[in-house]
């Protein structure tokens, strides 16, 4: 049987990784059982190794920990790709691994797709200032102009690439694990565990406590909402000083643990205004809870009126008002509608089938009939 071999390559893969690892793991599980398809995943590791189609390529660990590794040498990545002889390569970051894939293309004569998961100019300007923005935009334009097709997780990201002159850009949303993130994960004992009353309205935010998440807005919002509302902050690098109606779980939590907390809350609160997609929004909706987020980034594409409310960015007063309005509308009904929405539009199986359409388009006649099975 003819097999099409797809290889993913990225350095965005660590034990506490976010959306890119979630996407790649979900994709690897589903492609590995599809007839006519072989899937290889190249990620950074301590030593060269392979297990179940996942290849670890040597890369030094970053000094600030969290399990991330930063490739410094192009050759090991290019060599693994040349040994694997894939029919198509997908690149998951804009760094050295991307150039390794383009280098391998010259020898293998195969198409390379770039998935633009992160807004690189924005990330760099957040950390270094606007003086580097033009150079970073030129770099992104040059790199992504080399790919046979470029995927972006949201229209707002696609528009940024198109604005930089990148062609062949397509919107490809990510998905959510509907089994893990599920209303059945609800734990009725969570409020007692947190030491709050049963009728307290429990809000949750899960993710890294990085600057772009705008956590001070959430904390100010909670001060305005008062003791009838309680916020659970879940994830690494969370603030130490918080109002009395905020509980912090300052550690990376595995998905099943986050799913239990999500399903046990009444709504998700998110003040981040630079999200390229917002996977945690989908996880909350899949858990059967509605969302209060800011009208910025990709959230305007994901959060419908049936699933939650959007408010003015960087405005704690507007966010507090939106939270009150959400409960006046009926948070339970909105949560049920949110679950139905993600079931219809964001199941991983549907996402992977959409990806196969992109692969088919760039592979053309090489695509096997069995790959659609």
Tab-separated table of C-alpha atoms in Angstrom:
chain	number	residue	atom	x	y	z
A	1	UNK	CA	0.000	0.000	0.000
A	2	UNK	CA	1.310	3.463	-0.901
A	3	UNK	CA	2.068	5.456	2.253
A	4	UNK	CA	2.473	9.223	2.398
A	5	UNK	CA	5.020	10.196	5.029
A	6	UNK	CA	4.463	13.513	6.867
A	7	UNK	CA	7.169	14.902	9.162
A	8	UNK	CA	6.598	17.654	11.732
A	9	UNK	CA	9.599	19.563	13.070
A	10	UNK	CA	9.636	22.052	15.960
A	11	UNK	CA	11.631	23.282	18.936
A	12	UNK	CA	8.393	24.342	20.733
A	13	UNK	CA	8.087	21.068	22.608
A	14	UNK	CA	8.713	20.620	26.327
A	15	UNK	CA	7.002	18.959	29.342
A	16	UNK	CA	5.190	22.198	30.208
A	17	UNK	CA	4.557	23.286	26.608
A	18	UNK	CA	1.378	25.004	25.550
A	19	UNK	CA	-0.632	24.980	22.348
A	20	UNK	CA	1.999	23.791	19.860
A	21	UNK	CA	2.692	20.574	21.774
A	22	UNK	CA	-1.057	20.014	22.300
A	23	UNK	CA	-1.580	20.380	18.550
A	24	UNK	CA	1.302	18.085	17.613
A	25	UNK	CA	0.387	15.367	20.120
A	26	UNK	CA	-3.260	15.360	19.000
A	27	UNK	CA	-2.199	15.251	15.360
A	28	UNK	CA	0.368	12.479	15.925
A	29	UNK	CA	-2.183	10.269	17.690
A	30	UNK	CA	-4.720	10.648	14.889
A	31	UNK	CA	-2.390	10.429	11.885
A	32	UNK	CA	-0.681	7.363	13.341
A	33	UNK	CA	-3.902	5.330	13.048
A	34	UNK	CA	-5.014	6.630	9.644
A	35	UNK	CA	-4.471	4.149	6.792
A	36	UNK	CA	-2.017	5.240	4.129
A	37	UNK	CA	-0.208	7.752	6.342
A	38	UNK	CA	3.038	7.658	8.308
A	39	UNK	CA	3.732	10.517	10.713
A	40	UNK	CA	7.111	11.427	12.211
A	41	UNK	CA	7.616	14.128	14.836
A	42	UNK	CA	11.051	15.728	15.325
A	43	UNK	CA	11.527	17.477	18.680
A	44	UNK	CA	14.541	18.613	20.761
A	45	UNK	CA	16.033	16.115	23.201
A	46	UNK	CA	19.139	15.201	25.149
A	47	UNK	CA	20.219	12.399	22.810
A	48	UNK	CA	19.216	11.161	19.365
A	49	UNK	CA	16.432	8.638	19.916
A	50	UNK	CA	13.118	7.421	18.512
A	51	UNK	CA	9.959	6.038	20.088
A	52	UNK	CA	6.623	5.510	18.363
A	53	UNK	CA	7.526	7.850	15.512
A	54	UNK	CA	8.766	10.657	17.804
A	55	UNK	CA	12.428	11.507	17.090
A	56	UNK	CA	14.439	13.418	19.669
A	57	UNK	CA	17.218	15.457	18.065
A	58	UNK	CA	20.098	16.658	20.292
A	59	UNK	CA	19.726	20.286	21.431
A	60	UNK	CA	21.088	22.066	24.538
A	61	UNK	CA	18.705	22.851	27.394
A	62	UNK	CA	17.850	26.496	27.984
A	63	UNK	CA	19.285	27.804	31.283
A	64	UNK	CA	15.951	29.081	32.633
A	65	UNK	CA	14.577	25.546	32.685
A	66	UNK	CA	10.987	24.377	32.114
A	67	UNK	CA	12.367	21.660	29.858
A	68	UNK	CA	12.812	23.777	26.726
A	69	UNK	CA	15.806	23.170	24.462
A	70	UNK	CA	17.183	25.494	21.806
A	71	UNK	CA	18.794	23.922	18.713
A	72	UNK	CA	22.081	25.548	17.760
A	73	UNK	CA	23.211	23.260	14.938
A	74	UNK	CA	21.251	22.826	11.734
A	75	UNK	CA	22.962	19.634	10.542
A	76	UNK	CA	21.472	17.098	13.042
A	77	UNK	CA	17.912	18.146	12.147
A	78	UNK	CA	18.569	18.160	8.412
A	79	UNK	CA	20.263	14.742	8.664
A	80	UNK	CA	17.304	13.145	10.454
A	81	UNK	CA	14.957	14.531	7.810
A	82	UNK	CA	17.171	13.195	5.036
A	83	UNK	CA	17.243	9.753	6.679
A	84	UNK	CA	13.441	9.739	7.103
A	85	UNK	CA	12.779	10.779	3.479
A	86	UNK	CA	9.326	12.286	4.190
A	87	UNK	CA	6.963	13.304	1.380
A	88	UNK	CA	6.056	16.548	3.183
A	89	UNK	CA	7.501	18.569	6.068
A	90	UNK	CA	5.557	20.867	8.394
A	91	UNK	CA	7.511	23.467	10.365
A	92	UNK	CA	6.180	24.530	13.781
A	93	UNK	CA	8.504	27.416	14.717
A	94	UNK	CA	10.406	30.251	12.980
A	95	UNK	CA	13.899	29.361	14.198
A	96	UNK	CA	16.719	27.017	13.212
A	97	UNK	CA	14.476	23.982	12.664
A	98	UNK	CA	12.609	25.933	9.962
A	99	UNK	CA	15.833	26.509	8.036
A	100	UNK	CA	16.800	22.850	8.533
A	101	UNK	CA	13.523	21.841	6.879
A	102	UNK	CA	14.115	24.219	3.969
A	103	UNK	CA	17.677	22.892	3.671
A	104	UNK	CA	16.377	19.299	3.569
A	105	UNK	CA	13.856	20.291	0.886
A	106	UNK	CA	16.694	21.047	-1.503
A	107	UNK	CA	17.953	17.468	-1.224
A	108	UNK	CA	14.582	15.710	-0.958
A	109	UNK	CA	12.536	17.864	-3.367
A	110	UNK	CA	9.450	17.776	-1.137
A	111	UNK	CA	6.973	20.532	-0.167
A	112	UNK	CA	7.373	22.325	3.158
A	113	UNK	CA	4.452	23.895	5.033
A	114	UNK	CA	5.003	26.539	7.715
A	115	UNK	CA	2.540	26.810	10.618
A	116	UNK	CA	2.708	30.327	12.084
A	117	UNK	CA	1.802	29.529	15.696
A	118	UNK	CA	3.387	32.599	17.331
A	119	UNK	CA	3.360	36.292	16.446
A	120	UNK	CA	7.142	36.666	16.393
A	121	UNK	CA	7.342	40.485	15.849
A	122	UNK	CA	4.944	41.048	18.756
A	123	UNK	CA	6.786	38.604	21.035
A	124	UNK	CA	10.128	40.268	20.345
A	125	UNK	CA	8.807	43.818	20.724
A	126	UNK	CA	7.205	42.862	24.068
A	127	UNK	CA	10.607	41.804	25.373
A	128	UNK	CA	13.029	44.125	23.545
A	129	UNK	CA	11.005	47.150	22.429
A	130	UNK	CA	9.737	48.399	19.080
A	131	UNK	CA	13.177	49.273	17.715
A	132	UNK	CA	13.627	45.691	16.442
A	133	UNK	CA	10.143	45.297	14.929
A	134	UNK	CA	11.072	46.158	11.329
A	135	UNK	CA	13.960	43.690	11.299
A	136	UNK	CA	11.827	40.899	12.772
A	137	UNK	CA	9.023	41.557	10.295
A	138	UNK	CA	11.536	41.370	7.437
A	139	UNK	CA	12.799	38.054	8.822
A	140	UNK	CA	9.265	36.611	9.073
A	141	UNK	CA	8.481	37.786	5.537
A	142	UNK	CA	11.634	36.159	4.168
A	143	UNK	CA	11.252	32.871	6.057
A	144	UNK	CA	7.531	32.301	5.449
A	145	UNK	CA	7.887	33.401	1.842
A	146	UNK	CA	9.945	30.224	1.329
A	147	UNK	CA	7.163	27.784	2.264
A	148	UNK	CA	4.878	26.081	-0.237
A	149	UNK	CA	1.888	26.915	1.972
A	150	UNK	CA	1.531	28.807	5.249
A	151	UNK	CA	-1.063	27.951	7.903
A	152	UNK	CA	-2.215	30.398	10.575
A	153	UNK	CA	-4.445	29.450	13.536
A	154	UNK	CA	-6.689	32.515	13.161
A	155	UNK	CA	-7.697	35.136	10.628
A	156	UNK	CA	-5.980	37.862	12.657
A	157	UNK	CA	-2.672	35.970	12.316
A	158	UNK	CA	-3.243	35.275	8.635
A	159	UNK	CA	-3.878	38.988	8.036
A	160	UNK	CA	-0.574	39.898	9.715
A	161	UNK	CA	1.328	37.536	7.408
A	162	UNK	CA	-0.516	38.788	4.336
A	163	UNK	CA	0.321	42.341	5.432
A	164	UNK	CA	4.004	41.351	5.410
A	165	UNK	CA	3.690	40.147	1.808
A	166	UNK	CA	3.507	36.408	2.543
A	167	UNK	CA	1.470	34.465	-0.030
A	168	UNK	CA	-0.427	31.171	0.114
A	169	UNK	CA	-1.675	31.834	3.665
A	170	UNK	CA	-4.601	29.739	4.918
A	171	UNK	CA	-6.481	29.829	8.227
A	172	UNK	CA	-6.306	26.492	10.058
A	173	UNK	CA	-7.831	26.620	13.555
A	174	UNK	CA	-6.611	24.282	16.267
A	175	UNK	CA	-8.873	21.872	18.149
A	176	UNK	CA	-9.694	20.650	21.630
A	177	UNK	CA	-9.708	17.252	23.335
A	178	UNK	CA	-13.434	16.747	23.875
A	179	UNK	CA	-12.883	13.653	26.014
A	180	UNK	CA	-10.461	15.199	28.522
A	181	UNK	CA	-12.184	18.589	28.653
A	182	UNK	CA	-15.723	17.554	29.403
A	183	UNK	CA	-18.540	18.634	31.755
A	184	UNK	CA	-18.389	15.165	33.351
A	185	UNK	CA	-15.019	16.118	34.899
A	186	UNK	CA	-16.889	18.448	37.299
A	187	UNK	CA	-15.961	17.960	40.962
A	188	UNK	CA	-18.764	19.151	43.274
A	189	UNK	CA	-16.296	19.191	46.185
A	190	UNK	CA	-14.023	21.894	44.731
A	191	UNK	CA	-15.680	24.834	46.488
A	192	UNK	CA	-15.272	23.137	49.879
A	193	UNK	CA	-11.652	22.402	48.938
A	194	UNK	CA	-11.124	26.120	48.228
A	195	UNK	CA	-12.948	27.120	51.418
A	196	UNK	CA	-15.628	29.146	49.636
A	197	UNK	CA	-19.422	29.026	49.934
A	198	UNK	CA	-21.467	26.854	47.581
A	199	UNK	CA	-23.243	29.884	46.106
A	200	UNK	CA	-19.972	31.725	45.352
A	201	UNK	CA	-19.505	32.304	41.638
A	202	UNK	CA	-16.257	30.545	40.759
A	203	UNK	CA	-14.140	31.920	37.903
A	204	UNK	CA	-10.951	30.366	36.528
A	205	UNK	CA	-7.923	31.324	34.462
A	206	UNK	CA	-5.439	28.652	33.367
A	207	UNK	CA	-2.141	29.252	31.586
A	208	UNK	CA	1.293	30.732	32.066
A	209	UNK	CA	1.453	33.916	34.086
A	210	UNK	CA	3.395	35.760	31.381
A	211	UNK	CA	3.164	39.513	30.811
A	212	UNK	CA	0.893	39.278	27.752
A	213	UNK	CA	-1.804	37.458	29.789
A	214	UNK	CA	-2.501	40.778	31.580
A	215	UNK	CA	-3.129	39.164	34.965
A	216	UNK	CA	-3.192	42.541	36.809
A	217	UNK	CA	-6.436	43.246	34.907
A	218	UNK	CA	-7.949	40.022	36.288
A	219	UNK	CA	-6.862	40.874	39.845
A	220	UNK	CA	-8.287	44.403	39.610
A	221	UNK	CA	-11.499	42.954	38.170
A	222	UNK	CA	-11.793	40.606	41.168
A	223	UNK	CA	-11.354	43.503	43.612
A	224	UNK	CA	-14.309	45.202	41.934
A	225	UNK	CA	-16.458	42.044	41.947
A	226	UNK	CA	-16.016	41.428	45.672
A	227	UNK	CA	-16.521	38.346	47.886
A	228	UNK	CA	-19.489	36.830	46.004
A	229	UNK	CA	-17.033	35.966	43.227
A	230	UNK	CA	-13.836	33.900	43.500
A	231	UNK	CA	-11.049	33.442	40.941
A	232	UNK	CA	-8.818	30.390	40.622
A	233	UNK	CA	-5.466	31.133	38.901
A	234	UNK	CA	-3.875	27.923	37.614
A	235	UNK	CA	-0.418	27.689	36.048
A	236	UNK	CA	3.250	28.544	36.406
A	237	UNK	CA	4.672	32.032	37.111
A	238	UNK	CA	1.522	33.292	38.803
A	239	UNK	CA	1.560	36.450	40.974
A	240	UNK	CA	2.197	36.039	44.704
A	241	UNK	CA	0.195	39.073	45.876
A	242	UNK	CA	-3.504	38.608	45.116
A	243	UNK	CA	-6.856	39.823	46.546
A	244	UNK	CA	-8.644	37.715	49.178
A	245	UNK	CA	-11.091	36.372	46.595
A	246	UNK	CA	-8.333	34.833	44.461
A	247	UNK	CA	-6.701	31.408	44.941
A	248	UNK	CA	-3.413	30.616	43.175
A	249	UNK	CA	-2.219	27.179	42.047
A	250	UNK	CA	1.296	28.253	41.020
A	251	UNK	CA	2.468	25.200	39.085
A	252	UNK	CA	2.109	23.544	35.729
A	253	UNK	CA	-0.892	21.211	35.938
A	254	UNK	CA	-1.455	18.243	33.610
A	255	UNK	CA	-4.516	18.382	31.355
A	256	UNK	CA	-6.780	16.084	33.441
A	257	UNK	CA	-6.190	18.252	36.521
A	258	UNK	CA	-6.947	21.450	34.585
A	259	UNK	CA	-10.045	19.744	33.134
A	260	UNK	CA	-11.380	18.965	36.637
A	261	UNK	CA	-10.905	22.567	37.755
A	262	UNK	CA	-12.404	23.985	34.538
A	263	UNK	CA	-15.524	21.833	34.656
A	264	UNK	CA	-15.988	22.700	38.351
A	265	UNK	CA	-15.912	26.468	37.720
A	266	UNK	CA	-18.727	28.679	36.437
A	267	UNK	CA	-16.807	30.647	33.780
A	268	UNK	CA	-13.337	31.301	32.349
A	269	UNK	CA	-11.812	34.781	32.690
A	270	UNK	CA	-9.121	35.868	30.194
A	271	UNK	CA	-7.582	39.357	29.845
A	272	UNK	CA	-4.852	38.482	27.306
A	273	UNK	CA	-5.064	40.817	24.287
A	274	UNK	CA	-2.367	39.262	22.085
A	275	UNK	CA	-3.573	35.668	21.690
A	276	UNK	CA	-2.862	34.060	18.336
A	277	UNK	CA	-5.560	31.467	18.945
A	278	UNK	CA	-6.504	30.856	22.575
A	279	UNK	CA	-6.593	27.114	23.179
A	280	UNK	CA	-7.599	27.597	26.830
A	281	UNK	CA	-10.814	29.274	25.611
A	282	UNK	CA	-11.746	26.090	23.731
A	283	UNK	CA	-10.830	23.953	26.737
A	284	UNK	CA	-13.182	25.975	28.932
A	285	UNK	CA	-15.996	25.775	26.397
A	286	UNK	CA	-15.458	22.030	25.994
A	287	UNK	CA	-15.701	21.781	29.799
A	288	UNK	CA	-19.185	23.256	29.588
A	289	UNK	CA	-18.427	26.722	30.964
A	290	UNK	CA	-18.804	30.100	29.201
A	291	UNK	CA	-16.079	32.687	28.702
A	292	UNK	CA	-15.469	36.324	29.567
A	293	UNK	CA	-12.520	37.562	27.507
A	294	UNK	CA	-11.312	40.731	25.822
A	295	UNK	CA	-12.284	41.790	22.306
A	296	UNK	CA	-8.754	41.443	20.909
A	297	UNK	CA	-6.520	38.976	19.089
A	298	UNK	CA	-8.156	35.736	17.991
A	299	UNK	CA	-10.830	35.789	20.701
A	300	UNK	CA	-13.229	37.706	18.451
A	301	UNK	CA	-13.158	34.734	16.068
A	302	UNK	CA	-13.717	32.074	18.743
A	303	UNK	CA	-16.099	33.523	21.348
A	304	UNK	CA	-19.643	33.900	19.997
A	305	UNK	CA	-22.585	35.520	21.813
A	306	UNK	CA	-23.903	32.025	22.555
A	307	UNK	CA	-20.662	31.045	24.352
A	308	UNK	CA	-19.761	34.098	26.437
A	309	UNK	CA	-18.979	37.802	26.414
A	310	UNK	CA	-16.156	39.994	25.131
A	311	UNK	CA	-15.226	43.285	26.790
A	312	UNK	CA	-12.888	46.237	26.217
A	313	UNK	CA	-9.195	45.220	26.601
A	314	UNK	CA	-7.177	46.441	29.603
A	315	UNK	CA	-10.286	47.682	31.403
A	316	UNK	CA	-10.966	45.939	34.760
A	317	UNK	CA	-14.249	47.836	35.197
A	318	UNK	CA	-15.536	46.657	31.802
A	319	UNK	CA	-14.474	43.084	32.620
A	320	UNK	CA	-16.260	43.139	35.985
A	321	UNK	CA	-19.420	44.415	34.261
A	322	UNK	CA	-19.161	41.648	31.659
A	323	UNK	CA	-18.853	39.016	34.402
A	324	UNK	CA	-22.013	40.293	36.118
A	325	UNK	CA	-23.849	40.377	32.789
A	326	UNK	CA	-22.774	36.815	32.006
A	327	UNK	CA	-24.399	35.527	35.197
A	328	UNK	CA	-27.520	37.610	34.614
A	329	UNK	CA	-27.870	35.950	31.183
A	330	UNK	CA	-27.520	32.466	32.675
A	331	UNK	CA	-24.053	30.948	32.861
A	332	UNK	CA	-25.288	27.336	32.818
A	333	UNK	CA	-27.176	27.740	29.539
A	334	UNK	CA	-24.238	29.599	27.959
A	335	UNK	CA	-21.922	26.816	29.107
A	336	UNK	CA	-24.102	24.169	27.470
A	337	UNK	CA	-24.132	26.173	24.234
A	338	UNK	CA	-20.347	26.566	24.433
A	339	UNK	CA	-19.910	22.797	24.651
A	340	UNK	CA	-22.161	22.280	21.619
A	341	UNK	CA	-20.218	24.938	19.682
A	342	UNK	CA	-16.827	23.272	20.140
A	343	UNK	CA	-18.280	19.840	19.379
A	344	UNK	CA	-19.467	21.195	16.032
A	345	UNK	CA	-16.415	23.234	15.060
A	346	UNK	CA	-13.276	22.285	17.014
A	347	UNK	CA	-13.068	18.500	17.394
A	348	UNK	CA	-9.489	17.344	16.720
A	349	UNK	CA	-10.683	14.776	14.165
A	350	UNK	CA	-12.213	17.580	12.065
A	351	UNK	CA	-9.026	19.653	12.433
A	352	UNK	CA	-6.818	16.760	11.277
A	353	UNK	CA	-9.088	16.079	8.294
A	354	UNK	CA	-8.778	19.755	7.356
A	355	UNK	CA	-4.983	19.469	7.631
A	356	UNK	CA	-5.064	16.501	5.265
A	357	UNK	CA	-6.763	18.765	2.741
A	358	UNK	CA	-3.809	21.178	2.940
A	359	UNK	CA	-1.346	18.295	2.558
A	360	UNK	CA	-3.276	16.936	-0.405
A	361	UNK	CA	-3.187	20.371	-2.056
A	362	UNK	CA	0.604	20.703	-1.903
A	363	UNK	CA	1.350	17.030	-2.668
A	364	UNK	CA	-1.033	16.848	-5.616
A	365	UNK	CA	-0.845	13.587	-7.545
A	366	UNK	CA	1.438	11.948	-4.954
A	367	UNK	CA	-1.459	11.780	-2.458
A	368	UNK	CA	-2.677	8.183	-1.955
A	369	UNK	CA	-6.394	7.384	-2.200
A	370	UNK	CA	-6.162	5.608	1.163
A	371	UNK	CA	-5.065	8.774	2.959
A	372	UNK	CA	-8.638	10.045	3.133
A	373	UNK	CA	-9.762	6.992	5.060
